[in-house]
Amino acid sequence: MPRTPEESRALFDRWARTYDLDLAGQDGPEAGPLAGYAETLRIAADQVPVAPGMSVLDVGIGTGAFAARLRGRGARVSGVDPSPAMLDACRGKHPGFTLRVGDFNAIPFDSGEFDMVISSFAFHEVRPGGRLAACRELARVLKPGGALCLVDIMFASPAALAAAREAIGERWDDEEDYPLVGDLDQLLHEAGFGGSRWRQTAPCHWMVLARKPA
Protein backbone atom coordinates (compact mmCIF):
# COMPACT_ATOMS: atom_id res chain seq x y z
CA MET A 1 0.00 0.00 0.00
CA PRO A 2 1.60 3.32 -1.07
CA ARG A 3 2.42 5.84 1.64
CA THR A 4 0.43 9.03 2.01
CA PRO A 5 2.28 12.34 1.48
CA GLU A 6 2.16 12.90 5.23
CA GLU A 7 3.73 9.50 5.88
CA SER A 8 6.46 10.19 3.32
CA ARG A 9 7.22 13.57 4.89
CA ALA A 10 7.52 11.98 8.33
CA LEU A 11 9.76 9.23 6.95
CA PHE A 12 12.21 11.69 5.42
CA ASP A 13 12.15 13.94 8.47
CA ARG A 14 13.30 10.95 10.52
CA TRP A 15 15.84 9.89 7.90
CA ALA A 16 17.47 13.29 7.30
CA ARG A 17 20.33 12.94 9.81
CA THR A 18 21.63 9.65 8.38
CA TYR A 19 20.41 9.88 4.78
CA ASP A 20 23.77 10.56 3.09
CA LEU A 21 25.57 7.93 5.14
CA ASP A 22 22.88 5.35 4.45
CA LEU A 23 22.90 5.98 0.70
CA ALA A 24 26.70 5.96 0.48
CA GLY A 25 26.61 2.18 0.57
CA GLN A 26 23.80 1.70 -1.93
CA ASP A 27 25.89 0.25 -4.74
CA GLY A 28 25.76 -3.53 -4.35
CA PRO A 29 22.92 -6.01 -5.00
CA GLU A 30 22.03 -5.93 -1.31
CA ALA A 31 20.83 -2.33 -1.82
CA GLY A 32 17.70 -3.49 -3.66
CA PRO A 33 16.21 -0.95 -6.12
CA LEU A 34 18.75 1.70 -5.07
CA ALA A 35 21.73 -0.37 -6.24
CA GLY A 36 23.93 1.86 -8.41
CA TYR A 37 22.78 5.10 -6.75
CA ALA A 38 26.10 6.97 -6.89
CA GLU A 39 26.88 5.91 -10.46
CA THR A 40 23.41 6.93 -11.60
CA LEU A 41 23.88 10.43 -10.13
CA ARG A 42 27.25 10.71 -11.86
CA ILE A 43 25.87 9.65 -15.25
CA ALA A 44 22.84 11.92 -14.97
CA ALA A 45 24.86 14.95 -13.89
CA ASP A 46 27.23 14.45 -16.83
CA GLN A 47 24.24 14.49 -19.21
CA VAL A 48 22.63 17.65 -17.83
CA PRO A 49 23.20 20.58 -20.25
CA VAL A 50 24.16 23.13 -17.60
CA ALA A 51 26.52 26.09 -17.97
CA PRO A 52 27.90 28.65 -15.51
CA GLY A 53 25.26 31.11 -14.34
CA MET A 54 22.26 28.96 -15.30
CA SER A 55 19.42 28.76 -12.79
CA VAL A 56 18.64 25.20 -11.67
CA LEU A 57 15.77 23.97 -9.52
CA ASP A 58 16.02 20.58 -7.79
CA VAL A 59 12.60 19.20 -6.86
CA GLY A 60 12.85 16.76 -3.97
CA ILE A 61 16.37 18.06 -3.32
CA GLY A 62 16.88 16.05 -0.13
CA THR A 63 20.38 16.75 1.15
CA GLY A 64 21.50 18.16 -2.21
CA ALA A 65 23.67 15.35 -3.61
CA PHE A 66 22.49 15.74 -7.23
CA ALA A 67 22.31 19.53 -7.23
CA ALA A 68 25.81 19.83 -5.75
CA ARG A 69 27.26 18.23 -8.87
CA LEU A 70 25.76 21.02 -10.98
CA ARG A 71 26.72 23.75 -8.51
CA GLY A 72 30.28 22.59 -9.07
CA ARG A 73 29.83 23.52 -12.74
CA GLY A 74 28.68 27.05 -11.92
CA ALA A 75 24.90 26.66 -11.71
CA ARG A 76 22.80 28.78 -9.36
CA VAL A 77 20.83 26.22 -7.35
CA SER A 78 17.41 26.41 -5.75
CA GLY A 79 15.61 23.47 -4.23
CA VAL A 80 12.31 22.35 -2.79
CA ASP A 81 11.49 19.41 -0.57
CA PRO A 82 8.44 18.50 1.52
CA SER A 83 10.67 17.58 4.48
CA PRO A 84 11.86 20.52 6.61
CA ALA A 85 14.45 18.26 8.23
CA MET A 86 15.90 17.37 4.83
CA LEU A 87 16.08 21.06 3.95
CA ASP A 88 17.89 21.77 7.22
CA ALA A 89 20.43 19.06 6.38
CA CYS A 90 20.83 20.45 2.86
CA ARG A 91 21.24 24.00 4.16
CA GLY A 92 24.03 22.85 6.46
CA LYS A 93 25.90 21.21 3.58
CA HIS A 94 25.14 23.82 0.92
CA PRO A 95 24.51 27.25 2.49
CA GLY A 96 24.51 28.91 -0.93
CA PHE A 97 21.39 27.07 -2.12
CA THR A 98 17.99 28.81 -2.06
CA LEU A 99 15.68 26.33 -0.32
CA ARG A 100 11.93 26.26 0.26
CA VAL A 101 9.36 23.74 1.48
CA GLY A 102 7.36 22.38 -1.44
CA ASP A 103 6.72 19.35 -3.60
CA PHE A 104 6.06 18.32 -7.20
CA ASN A 105 2.45 19.51 -7.10
CA ALA A 106 3.14 22.81 -5.34
CA ILE A 107 6.46 24.39 -6.35
CA PRO A 108 6.82 27.76 -4.55
CA PHE A 109 8.61 29.60 -7.37
CA ASP A 110 7.39 31.80 -10.21
CA SER A 111 6.45 30.53 -13.65
CA GLY A 112 9.32 30.51 -16.13
CA GLU A 113 11.95 31.12 -13.45
CA PHE A 114 14.48 28.37 -14.23
CA ASP A 115 16.74 27.32 -17.08
CA MET A 116 16.79 23.76 -15.80
CA VAL A 117 14.73 21.58 -13.49
CA ILE A 118 16.24 18.40 -12.06
CA SER A 119 15.03 15.68 -9.73
CA SER A 120 16.56 12.45 -8.47
CA PHE A 121 14.91 9.51 -6.72
CA ALA A 122 11.87 11.53 -5.70
CA PHE A 123 9.20 11.46 -8.43
CA HIS A 124 7.96 8.01 -7.43
CA GLU A 125 6.73 9.56 -4.17
CA VAL A 126 4.03 11.33 -6.22
CA ARG A 127 0.89 9.22 -6.27
CA PRO A 128 -0.08 8.07 -9.78
CA GLY A 129 -3.21 10.22 -9.84
CA GLY A 130 -1.11 13.35 -9.28
CA ARG A 131 1.68 12.68 -11.75
CA LEU A 132 0.27 14.54 -14.75
CA ALA A 133 -0.30 17.63 -12.60
CA ALA A 134 3.25 17.24 -11.27
CA CYS A 135 4.66 17.17 -14.80
CA ARG A 136 2.68 20.30 -15.65
CA GLU A 137 4.07 22.00 -12.55
CA LEU A 138 7.62 21.11 -13.62
CA ALA A 139 6.91 22.65 -17.02
CA ARG A 140 5.39 25.75 -15.43
CA VAL A 141 8.55 26.81 -13.59
CA LEU A 142 10.80 26.26 -16.63
CA LYS A 143 11.68 29.04 -19.04
CA PRO A 144 10.68 28.42 -22.67
CA GLY A 145 13.38 26.22 -24.11
CA GLY A 146 14.41 25.04 -20.63
CA ALA A 147 15.35 21.45 -19.89
CA LEU A 148 14.19 18.82 -17.43
CA CYS A 149 16.33 15.97 -16.10
CA LEU A 150 14.42 13.44 -14.04
CA VAL A 151 16.13 10.39 -12.52
CA ASP A 152 14.35 7.71 -10.53
CA ILE A 153 13.71 4.08 -9.82
CA MET A 154 11.66 3.17 -12.91
CA PHE A 155 10.98 0.18 -15.11
CA ALA A 156 10.63 -0.31 -18.84
CA SER A 157 7.50 -2.45 -18.56
CA PRO A 158 5.27 -4.28 -16.07
CA ALA A 159 7.28 -7.42 -16.83
CA ALA A 160 10.55 -5.67 -15.97
CA LEU A 161 9.04 -4.40 -12.72
CA ALA A 162 7.77 -7.87 -11.80
CA ALA A 163 11.17 -9.42 -12.55
CA ALA A 164 12.95 -6.86 -10.37
CA ARG A 165 10.48 -7.39 -7.56
CA GLU A 166 11.08 -11.14 -7.65
CA ALA A 167 14.86 -10.75 -7.79
CA ILE A 168 14.98 -8.22 -4.96
CA GLY A 169 12.67 -10.23 -2.73
CA GLU A 170 12.40 -9.02 0.85
CA ARG A 171 14.34 -5.84 0.08
CA TRP A 172 11.44 -4.66 -2.13
CA ASP A 173 9.37 -1.87 -0.56
CA ASP A 174 5.64 -2.43 -1.11
CA GLU A 175 4.94 1.14 0.01
CA GLU A 176 6.52 2.47 -3.20
CA ASP A 177 4.73 2.83 -6.57
CA TYR A 178 7.47 3.09 -9.17
CA PRO A 179 6.71 4.67 -12.58
CA LEU A 180 6.93 2.88 -15.89
CA VAL A 181 8.99 4.54 -18.61
CA GLY A 182 6.20 4.57 -21.19
CA ASP A 183 3.65 5.96 -18.74
CA LEU A 184 5.93 8.81 -17.66
CA ASP A 185 6.95 9.57 -21.24
CA GLN A 186 3.26 9.97 -22.11
CA LEU A 187 2.67 12.26 -19.13
CA LEU A 188 5.63 14.45 -20.07
CA HIS A 189 4.27 14.87 -23.59
CA GLU A 190 0.81 15.68 -22.23
CA ALA A 191 2.41 18.30 -19.98
CA GLY A 192 4.01 19.98 -23.01
CA PHE A 193 7.53 18.57 -22.98
CA GLY A 194 9.18 17.44 -26.19
CA GLY A 195 12.28 15.69 -27.44
CA SER A 196 12.51 13.29 -24.51
CA ARG A 197 15.61 11.09 -24.43
CA TRP A 198 15.72 8.10 -22.10
CA ARG A 199 18.69 6.19 -20.70
CA GLN A 200 18.86 3.28 -18.29
CA THR A 201 21.62 4.00 -15.76
CA ALA A 202 21.33 0.97 -13.43
CA PRO A 203 19.22 -2.18 -13.27
CA CYS A 204 16.32 -0.30 -11.65
CA HIS A 205 17.16 3.28 -12.66
CA TRP A 206 16.22 5.39 -15.67
CA MET A 207 16.78 9.02 -16.51
CA VAL A 208 15.00 11.25 -18.98
CA LEU A 209 16.04 14.54 -20.55
CA ALA A 210 13.21 16.59 -22.05
CA ARG A 211 12.68 20.19 -23.13
CA LYS A 212 9.94 22.75 -22.81
CA PRO A 213 9.35 24.18 -26.29
CA ALA A 214 10.84 27.62 -26.88
XYZ file of N, CA and C in Angstrom:
642
model
N 0.850 -1.196 0.000
C 0.000 0.000 0.000
C 0.888 1.249 0.000
N 0.763 2.127 -1.015
C 1.600 3.325 -1.067
C 1.405 4.225 0.150
N 2.489 4.890 0.529
C 2.422 5.836 1.637
C 1.628 7.078 1.244
N 1.041 7.719 2.234
C 0.430 9.027 2.014
C 1.538 10.082 1.985
N 1.274 11.270 1.431
C 2.283 12.339 1.477
C 2.729 12.664 2.901
N 1.812 12.611 3.836
C 2.163 12.904 5.228
C 3.106 11.840 5.788
N 2.854 10.579 5.432
C 3.734 9.497 5.880
C 5.115 9.617 5.251
N 5.170 10.007 3.982
C 6.461 10.187 3.323
C 7.236 11.331 3.960
N 6.556 12.430 4.257
C 7.225 13.569 4.894
C 7.807 13.157 6.244
N 7.037 12.426 7.028
C 7.517 11.981 8.335
C 8.706 11.040 8.191
N 8.652 10.153 7.187
C 9.761 9.231 6.949
C 11.048 9.990 6.678
N 10.993 10.977 5.783
C 12.207 11.693 5.420
C 12.652 12.655 6.511
N 11.747 13.159 7.304
C 12.151 13.944 8.470
C 12.989 13.088 9.422
N 12.556 11.849 9.625
C 13.297 10.951 10.518
C 14.636 10.537 9.911
N 14.677 10.428 8.601
C 15.844 9.891 7.898
C 16.920 10.944 7.638
N 16.599 12.214 7.773
C 17.469 13.291 7.301
C 18.882 13.218 7.881
N 19.012 12.895 9.166
C 20.331 12.941 9.813
C 21.280 11.879 9.271
N 20.760 10.744 8.830
C 21.629 9.653 8.376
C 21.500 9.362 6.889
N 20.747 10.168 6.174
C 20.411 9.881 4.776
C 21.656 9.692 3.909
N 22.585 10.649 3.944
C 23.769 10.560 3.086
C 24.610 9.344 3.445
N 24.791 9.085 4.725
C 25.575 7.932 5.144
C 24.912 6.627 4.702
N 23.600 6.562 4.844
C 22.883 5.355 4.453
C 22.997 5.103 2.950
N 22.874 6.162 2.153
C 22.905 5.977 0.704
C 24.306 5.796 0.160
N 25.322 6.119 0.952
C 26.696 5.962 0.481
C 27.023 4.513 0.169
N 26.329 3.584 0.820
C 26.608 2.176 0.574
C 25.648 1.504 -0.379
N 24.836 2.291 -1.082
C 23.795 1.698 -1.930
C 24.314 1.408 -3.336
N 25.330 0.549 -3.428
C 25.888 0.249 -4.741
C 25.915 -1.236 -5.065
N 25.740 -2.103 -4.093
C 25.759 -3.535 -4.347
C 24.364 -4.103 -4.463
N 24.242 -5.383 -4.835
C 22.923 -6.008 -5.000
C 22.099 -6.004 -3.726
N 22.768 -5.942 -2.564
C 22.030 -5.927 -1.308
C 21.254 -4.627 -1.115
N 21.505 -3.627 -1.948
C 20.830 -2.331 -1.821
C 19.428 -2.345 -2.418
N 19.031 -3.435 -3.066
C 17.704 -3.487 -3.659
C 17.570 -2.523 -4.820
N 16.421 -1.838 -4.960
C 16.213 -0.952 -6.117
C 17.179 0.219 -6.181
N 17.817 0.575 -5.069
C 18.749 1.702 -5.075
C 20.146 1.318 -5.551
N 20.400 0.055 -5.808
C 21.732 -0.375 -6.243
C 22.193 0.446 -7.443
N 23.401 1.010 -7.347
C 23.933 1.860 -8.408
C 23.633 3.331 -8.214
N 23.202 3.726 -7.025
C 22.782 5.101 -6.745
C 23.839 6.129 -7.139
N 25.065 5.974 -6.632
C 26.102 6.974 -6.889
C 26.451 7.058 -8.369
N 26.547 5.912 -9.039
C 26.880 5.912 -10.457
C 25.761 6.549 -11.287
N 24.518 6.302 -10.892
C 23.406 6.934 -11.595
C 23.475 8.449 -11.475
N 23.756 8.973 -10.288
C 23.875 10.427 -10.131
C 25.012 10.973 -10.985
N 26.116 10.252 -11.045
C 27.248 10.713 -11.855
C 26.879 10.762 -13.338
N 26.262 9.696 -13.832
C 25.871 9.648 -15.246
C 24.880 10.761 -15.560
N 23.870 10.913 -14.703
C 22.844 11.920 -14.966
C 23.428 13.318 -14.958
N 24.271 13.610 -13.967
C 24.860 14.953 -13.889
C 25.710 15.252 -15.118
N 26.412 14.250 -15.631
C 27.234 14.448 -16.828
C 26.378 14.755 -18.056
N 25.126 14.288 -18.059
C 24.244 14.486 -19.209
C 23.472 15.800 -19.150
N 23.425 16.432 -17.980
C 22.631 17.654 -17.830
C 23.312 18.803 -18.569
N 22.603 19.484 -19.471
C 23.203 20.576 -20.250
C 23.227 21.883 -19.467
N 24.095 21.942 -18.451
C 24.158 23.129 -17.599
C 25.446 23.893 -17.887
N 25.364 25.225 -17.749
C 26.518 26.090 -17.966
C 26.601 27.089 -16.819
N 27.764 27.685 -16.601
C 27.897 28.649 -15.507
C 26.845 29.751 -15.582
N 26.258 30.049 -14.426
C 25.259 31.106 -14.336
C 23.835 30.654 -14.573
N 23.619 29.442 -15.067
C 22.259 28.960 -15.300
C 21.544 28.726 -13.973
N 20.238 28.973 -13.973
C 19.416 28.758 -12.787
C 18.842 27.346 -12.834
N 19.065 26.591 -11.751
C 18.645 25.195 -11.666
C 17.763 25.006 -10.441
N 16.643 24.338 -10.624
C 15.769 23.971 -9.517
C 15.793 22.456 -9.351
N 16.063 22.006 -8.125
C 16.024 20.584 -7.794
C 14.759 20.322 -6.983
N 13.862 19.523 -7.530
C 12.603 19.202 -6.857
C 12.770 17.876 -6.118
N 12.515 17.899 -4.813
C 12.852 16.760 -3.973
C 14.351 16.731 -3.727
N 14.908 17.894 -3.380
C 16.369 18.063 -3.316
C 17.017 17.230 -2.229
N 16.273 16.838 -1.199
C 16.881 16.053 -0.134
C 18.056 16.781 0.489
N 19.184 16.121 0.583
C 20.381 16.750 1.154
C 21.259 17.413 0.095
N 20.822 17.391 -1.169
C 21.495 18.158 -2.208
C 22.553 17.427 -3.008
N 22.591 16.098 -2.958
C 23.671 15.353 -3.613
C 23.708 15.561 -5.126
N 22.537 15.551 -5.767
C 22.492 15.738 -7.227
C 22.797 17.183 -7.593
N 22.139 18.109 -6.913
C 22.315 19.527 -7.232
C 23.749 19.983 -7.024
N 24.440 19.419 -6.024
C 25.814 19.832 -5.748
C 26.730 19.573 -6.933
N 26.443 18.534 -7.697
C 27.262 18.234 -8.867
C 27.127 19.329 -9.920
N 25.963 19.946 -10.008
C 25.757 21.024 -10.977
C 26.261 22.364 -10.437
N 26.149 22.538 -9.120
C 26.717 23.750 -8.509
C 28.217 23.802 -8.766
N 28.853 22.641 -8.783
C 30.284 22.587 -9.066
C 30.625 23.010 -10.481
N 29.625 23.065 -11.355
C 29.833 23.524 -12.738
C 29.301 24.934 -12.937
N 29.028 25.632 -11.841
C 28.681 27.049 -11.920
C 27.212 27.373 -11.939
N 26.336 26.387 -11.731
C 24.903 26.664 -11.713
C 24.494 27.377 -10.429
N 23.430 28.160 -10.541
C 22.798 28.777 -9.365
C 21.642 27.871 -8.947
N 21.728 27.293 -7.755
C 20.833 26.216 -7.354
C 19.767 26.681 -6.380
N 18.530 26.325 -6.686
C 17.412 26.415 -5.752
C 16.854 25.005 -5.569
N 16.158 24.799 -4.461
C 15.611 23.472 -4.234
C 14.355 23.510 -3.402
N 13.502 22.522 -3.613
C 12.306 22.352 -2.787
C 12.253 20.912 -2.297
N 11.675 20.743 -1.135
C 11.494 19.415 -0.573
C 10.354 19.501 0.438
N 9.529 18.462 0.540
C 8.444 18.498 1.522
C 8.920 18.309 2.953
N 10.159 17.864 3.150
C 10.673 17.577 4.482
C 11.507 18.734 5.015
N 11.038 19.453 6.024
C 11.859 20.521 6.615
C 13.184 20.009 7.159
N 13.201 18.797 7.688
C 14.451 18.260 8.228
C 15.468 18.019 7.117
N 15.000 17.539 5.968
C 15.905 17.366 4.832
C 16.455 18.722 4.375
N 15.611 19.728 4.342
C 16.078 21.055 3.945
C 17.098 21.599 4.941
N 16.905 21.345 6.219
C 17.895 21.774 7.216
C 19.236 21.085 6.968
N 19.192 19.783 6.670
C 20.430 19.062 6.375
C 21.095 19.605 5.119
N 20.298 19.899 4.102
C 20.826 20.454 2.856
C 21.428 21.835 3.088
N 20.758 22.643 3.870
C 21.239 23.998 4.158
C 22.584 23.955 4.879
N 22.757 22.977 5.769
C 24.030 22.852 6.462
C 25.167 22.464 5.534
N 24.884 21.642 4.534
C 25.902 21.212 3.584
C 26.144 22.232 2.473
N 25.070 22.934 2.075
C 25.135 23.823 0.917
C 24.471 25.160 1.251
N 25.139 25.997 2.052
C 24.511 27.249 2.490
C 24.197 28.221 1.353
N 24.780 28.019 0.191
C 24.512 28.911 -0.934
C 23.254 28.576 -1.710
N 22.611 27.448 -1.419
C 21.390 27.074 -2.118
C 20.208 27.888 -1.583
N 19.254 28.205 -2.455
C 17.985 28.810 -2.060
C 16.977 27.684 -1.873
N 16.489 27.495 -0.644
C 15.681 26.328 -0.320
C 14.323 26.730 0.239
N 13.283 26.010 -0.204
C 11.925 26.258 0.261
C 11.179 24.933 0.410
N 10.235 24.908 1.335
C 9.363 23.744 1.478
C 8.394 23.708 0.302
N 8.270 22.550 -0.311
C 7.356 22.382 -1.444
C 7.456 20.974 -1.974
N 6.665 20.667 -2.991
C 6.725 19.346 -3.602
C 6.372 19.458 -5.076
N 6.286 18.324 -5.750
C 6.062 18.321 -7.197
C 4.755 19.001 -7.592
N 3.758 18.941 -6.757
C 2.454 19.507 -7.101
C 2.254 20.915 -6.579
N 3.239 21.438 -5.865
C 3.144 22.806 -5.339
C 4.556 23.366 -5.208
N 5.100 23.849 -6.323
C 6.463 24.390 -6.349
C 6.393 25.887 -6.065
N 6.982 26.361 -4.967
C 6.822 27.760 -4.551
C 7.790 28.717 -5.246
N 7.814 28.679 -6.565
C 8.607 29.600 -7.372
C 7.753 30.076 -8.538
N 8.172 31.189 -9.145
C 7.388 31.801 -10.210
C 7.459 30.988 -11.499
N 6.462 31.171 -12.330
C 6.453 30.531 -13.646
C 7.623 31.040 -14.489
N 8.246 30.134 -15.236
C 9.320 30.515 -16.134
C 10.568 31.024 -15.455
N 10.831 30.571 -14.224
C 11.952 31.122 -13.451
C 13.278 30.417 -13.712
N 13.258 29.168 -14.206
C 14.482 28.370 -14.231
C 14.872 27.910 -15.637
N 16.198 27.872 -15.842
C 16.740 27.324 -17.081
C 16.660 25.799 -17.101
N 16.713 25.210 -15.908
C 16.792 23.755 -15.802
C 16.070 23.310 -14.545
N 15.326 22.222 -14.656
C 14.733 21.578 -13.487
C 15.269 20.156 -13.435
N 15.725 19.750 -12.242
C 16.242 18.404 -12.059
C 15.514 17.731 -10.896
N 15.580 16.427 -10.856
C 15.034 15.677 -9.725
C 15.645 14.282 -9.738
N 15.989 13.789 -8.557
C 16.557 12.445 -8.474
C 15.914 11.652 -7.346
N 15.442 10.478 -7.674
C 14.910 9.510 -6.718
C 13.812 10.094 -5.835
N 12.939 10.888 -6.454
C 11.870 11.534 -5.700
C 10.515 11.428 -6.380
N 10.484 11.385 -7.721
C 9.204 11.457 -8.426
C 8.272 10.309 -8.060
N 8.833 9.144 -7.745
C 7.961 8.008 -7.428
C 7.145 8.225 -6.162
N 7.522 9.246 -5.357
C 6.732 9.565 -4.167
C 5.403 10.238 -4.528
N 5.287 10.743 -5.761
C 4.025 11.330 -6.222
C 3.058 10.198 -6.536
N 1.879 10.258 -5.980
C 0.885 9.221 -6.267
C 0.497 9.270 -7.747
N 0.210 8.106 -8.346
C -0.081 8.070 -9.779
C -1.127 9.078 -10.237
N -2.172 9.284 -9.442
C -3.215 10.219 -9.842
C -2.767 11.669 -9.891
N -1.617 11.979 -9.279
C -1.112 13.347 -9.275
C 0.070 13.571 -10.189
N 0.442 12.562 -10.974
C 1.681 12.677 -11.745
C 1.565 13.578 -12.970
N 0.415 13.621 -13.626
C 0.270 14.543 -14.748
C 0.335 15.980 -14.254
N -0.356 16.280 -13.164
C -0.301 17.631 -12.597
C 1.119 17.979 -12.178
N 1.864 17.003 -11.659
C 3.247 17.245 -11.269
C 4.105 17.583 -12.484
N 3.910 16.869 -13.587
C 4.661 17.165 -14.804
C 4.329 18.568 -15.327
N 3.073 18.942 -15.230
C 2.685 20.299 -15.653
C 3.303 21.357 -14.754
N 3.436 21.051 -13.476
C 4.066 22.000 -12.554
C 5.558 22.132 -12.856
N 6.209 21.042 -13.208
C 7.616 21.111 -13.616
C 7.774 21.979 -14.860
N 6.861 21.824 -15.813
C 6.912 22.649 -17.022
C 6.649 24.121 -16.705
N 5.762 24.369 -15.768
C 5.388 25.747 -15.434
C 6.587 26.576 -14.994
N 7.455 26.013 -14.158
C 8.553 26.809 -13.593
C 9.747 26.910 -14.530
N 9.717 26.180 -15.651
C 10.799 26.262 -16.629
C 10.607 27.445 -17.577
N 11.711 28.054 -17.971
C 11.677 29.036 -19.036
C 11.377 28.335 -20.364
N 10.805 29.019 -21.333
C 10.678 28.421 -22.669
C 12.051 27.987 -23.177
N 12.113 26.770 -23.673
C 13.384 26.220 -24.111
C 14.191 25.570 -23.010
N 13.700 25.640 -21.760
C 14.407 25.042 -20.632
C 14.335 23.527 -20.654
N 15.222 22.901 -19.870
C 15.350 21.453 -19.889
C 14.999 20.840 -18.539
N 14.510 19.619 -18.606
C 14.187 18.817 -17.426
C 15.066 17.566 -17.440
N 15.646 17.247 -16.282
C 16.333 15.974 -16.100
C 15.725 15.294 -14.886
N 15.077 14.183 -15.113
C 14.421 13.443 -14.042
C 15.021 12.046 -13.964
N 15.485 11.677 -12.771
C 16.129 10.395 -12.521
C 15.360 9.691 -11.411
N 15.101 8.400 -11.581
C 14.354 7.714 -10.527
C 14.468 6.209 -10.697
N 13.958 5.509 -9.697
C 13.707 4.084 -9.822
C 12.501 3.934 -10.743
N 12.719 3.338 -11.905
C 11.665 3.168 -12.908
C 11.897 1.860 -13.639
N 10.888 1.455 -14.397
C 10.980 0.183 -15.110
C 10.419 0.336 -16.514
N 11.003 -0.430 -17.443
C 10.626 -0.311 -18.842
C 9.235 -0.861 -19.119
N 8.774 -1.789 -18.299
C 7.502 -2.453 -18.560
C 7.015 -3.109 -17.279
N 5.734 -3.513 -17.233
C 5.265 -4.281 -16.072
C 6.061 -5.562 -15.865
N 6.488 -6.198 -16.947
C 7.277 -7.419 -16.826
C 8.631 -7.143 -16.179
N 9.260 -6.026 -16.563
C 10.547 -5.666 -15.967
C 10.389 -5.359 -14.480
N 9.300 -4.686 -14.124
C 9.041 -4.400 -12.715
C 8.829 -5.691 -11.930
N 8.045 -6.597 -12.488
C 7.773 -7.865 -11.805
C 9.052 -8.680 -11.626
N 9.917 -8.677 -12.639
C 11.172 -9.421 -12.546
C 12.077 -8.833 -11.470
N 12.124 -7.501 -11.403
C 12.948 -6.863 -10.370
C 12.397 -7.157 -8.984
N 11.097 -7.100 -8.863
C 10.476 -7.386 -7.565
C 10.811 -8.801 -7.099
N 10.768 -9.753 -8.008
C 11.080 -11.136 -7.649
C 12.553 -11.283 -7.283
N 13.430 -10.627 -8.044
C 14.862 -10.747 -7.792
C 15.265 -10.092 -6.475
N 14.615 -8.972 -6.164
C 14.983 -8.222 -4.961
C 14.391 -8.850 -3.710
N 13.255 -9.488 -3.848
C 12.667 -10.228 -2.735
C 12.309 -9.355 -1.546
N 12.804 -9.708 -0.380
C 12.404 -9.025 0.853
C 12.915 -7.596 0.929
N 13.854 -7.224 0.086
C 14.335 -5.841 0.082
C 13.421 -4.917 -0.727
N 12.410 -5.466 -1.386
C 11.442 -4.662 -2.130
C 10.516 -3.944 -1.154
N 10.224 -2.680 -1.433
C 9.371 -1.874 -0.562
C 7.979 -1.774 -1.175
N 7.011 -2.445 -0.574
C 5.644 -2.434 -1.108
C 4.934 -1.100 -0.909
N 5.538 -0.178 -0.172
C 4.939 1.144 0.006
C 5.291 2.093 -1.134
N 6.135 1.635 -2.069
C 6.521 2.469 -3.205
C 5.728 2.072 -4.448
N 5.426 3.060 -5.300
C 4.726 2.826 -6.568
C 5.597 3.420 -7.676
N 6.475 2.588 -8.239
C 7.471 3.086 -9.174
C 6.871 3.299 -10.563
N 7.259 4.393 -11.240
C 6.714 4.674 -12.578
C 7.237 3.696 -13.624
N 6.477 3.572 -14.695
C 6.926 2.876 -15.892
C 7.374 3.915 -16.917
N 8.415 3.589 -17.662
C 8.990 4.540 -18.613
C 7.943 5.039 -19.605
N 7.191 4.144 -20.203
C 6.199 4.566 -21.194
C 5.124 5.454 -20.611
N 4.683 5.136 -19.398
C 3.655 5.957 -18.745
C 4.169 7.365 -18.496
N 5.396 7.480 -17.958
C 5.932 8.806 -17.657
C 6.230 9.581 -18.935
N 6.707 8.893 -19.965
C 6.949 9.568 -21.241
C 5.659 10.183 -21.782
N 4.557 9.449 -21.667
C 3.263 9.966 -22.109
C 2.848 11.182 -21.293
N 3.045 11.128 -19.982
C 2.674 12.256 -19.127
C 3.498 13.494 -19.466
N 4.783 13.308 -19.720
C 5.629 14.448 -20.070
C 5.155 15.108 -21.361
N 4.785 14.300 -22.349
C 4.271 14.866 -23.590
C 2.945 15.595 -23.357
N 2.075 15.015 -22.539
C 0.809 15.678 -22.234
C 1.027 16.990 -21.501
N 2.112 17.081 -20.728
C 2.413 18.302 -19.984
C 3.111 19.350 -20.840
N 3.423 19.007 -22.086
C 4.007 19.978 -23.007
C 5.484 19.814 -23.278
N 6.112 18.802 -22.707
C 7.531 18.572 -22.984
C 7.703 17.884 -24.335
N 8.875 18.086 -24.921
C 9.175 17.439 -26.186
C 10.607 16.938 -26.210
N 10.912 16.150 -27.231
C 12.281 15.692 -27.439
C 12.846 14.852 -26.314
N 12.024 14.056 -25.654
C 12.510 13.290 -24.509
C 13.502 12.215 -24.947
N 14.580 12.103 -24.183
C 15.615 11.094 -24.425
C 15.802 10.293 -23.146
N 15.676 8.987 -23.257
C 15.723 8.096 -22.102
C 17.027 7.321 -22.078
N 17.502 7.020 -20.859
C 18.685 6.189 -20.697
C 18.552 5.384 -19.414
N 18.817 4.104 -19.490
C 18.861 3.282 -18.287
C 20.253 3.396 -17.689
N 20.334 3.741 -16.407
C 21.616 4.004 -15.756
C 22.016 2.928 -14.752
N 21.097 2.068 -14.372
C 21.335 0.973 -13.429
C 20.195 -0.011 -13.609
N 20.285 -1.206 -13.037
C 19.221 -2.183 -13.265
C 17.813 -1.672 -12.979
N 17.651 -0.824 -11.984
C 16.322 -0.302 -11.646
C 16.214 1.209 -11.826
N 17.150 1.825 -12.539
C 17.160 3.282 -12.661
C 17.082 3.716 -14.127
N 16.285 4.739 -14.362
C 16.216 5.388 -15.666
C 16.306 6.895 -15.475
N 16.811 7.564 -16.489
C 16.784 9.025 -16.515
C 16.161 9.483 -17.822
N 15.565 10.659 -17.779
C 14.999 11.253 -18.980
C 15.424 12.716 -19.053
N 15.806 13.136 -20.240
C 16.042 14.542 -20.550
C 14.942 14.979 -21.516
N 14.281 16.075 -21.185
C 13.211 16.587 -22.051
C 13.279 18.108 -22.039
N 12.634 18.727 -23.042
C 12.676 20.191 -23.133
C 11.270 20.773 -23.214
N 11.143 21.945 -22.631
C 9.940 22.751 -22.810
C 10.119 23.541 -24.102
N 9.169 23.478 -25.015
C 9.352 24.177 -26.288
C 9.640 25.671 -26.101
N 10.489 26.197 -26.957
C 10.841 27.618 -26.883
C 9.658 28.478 -27.280
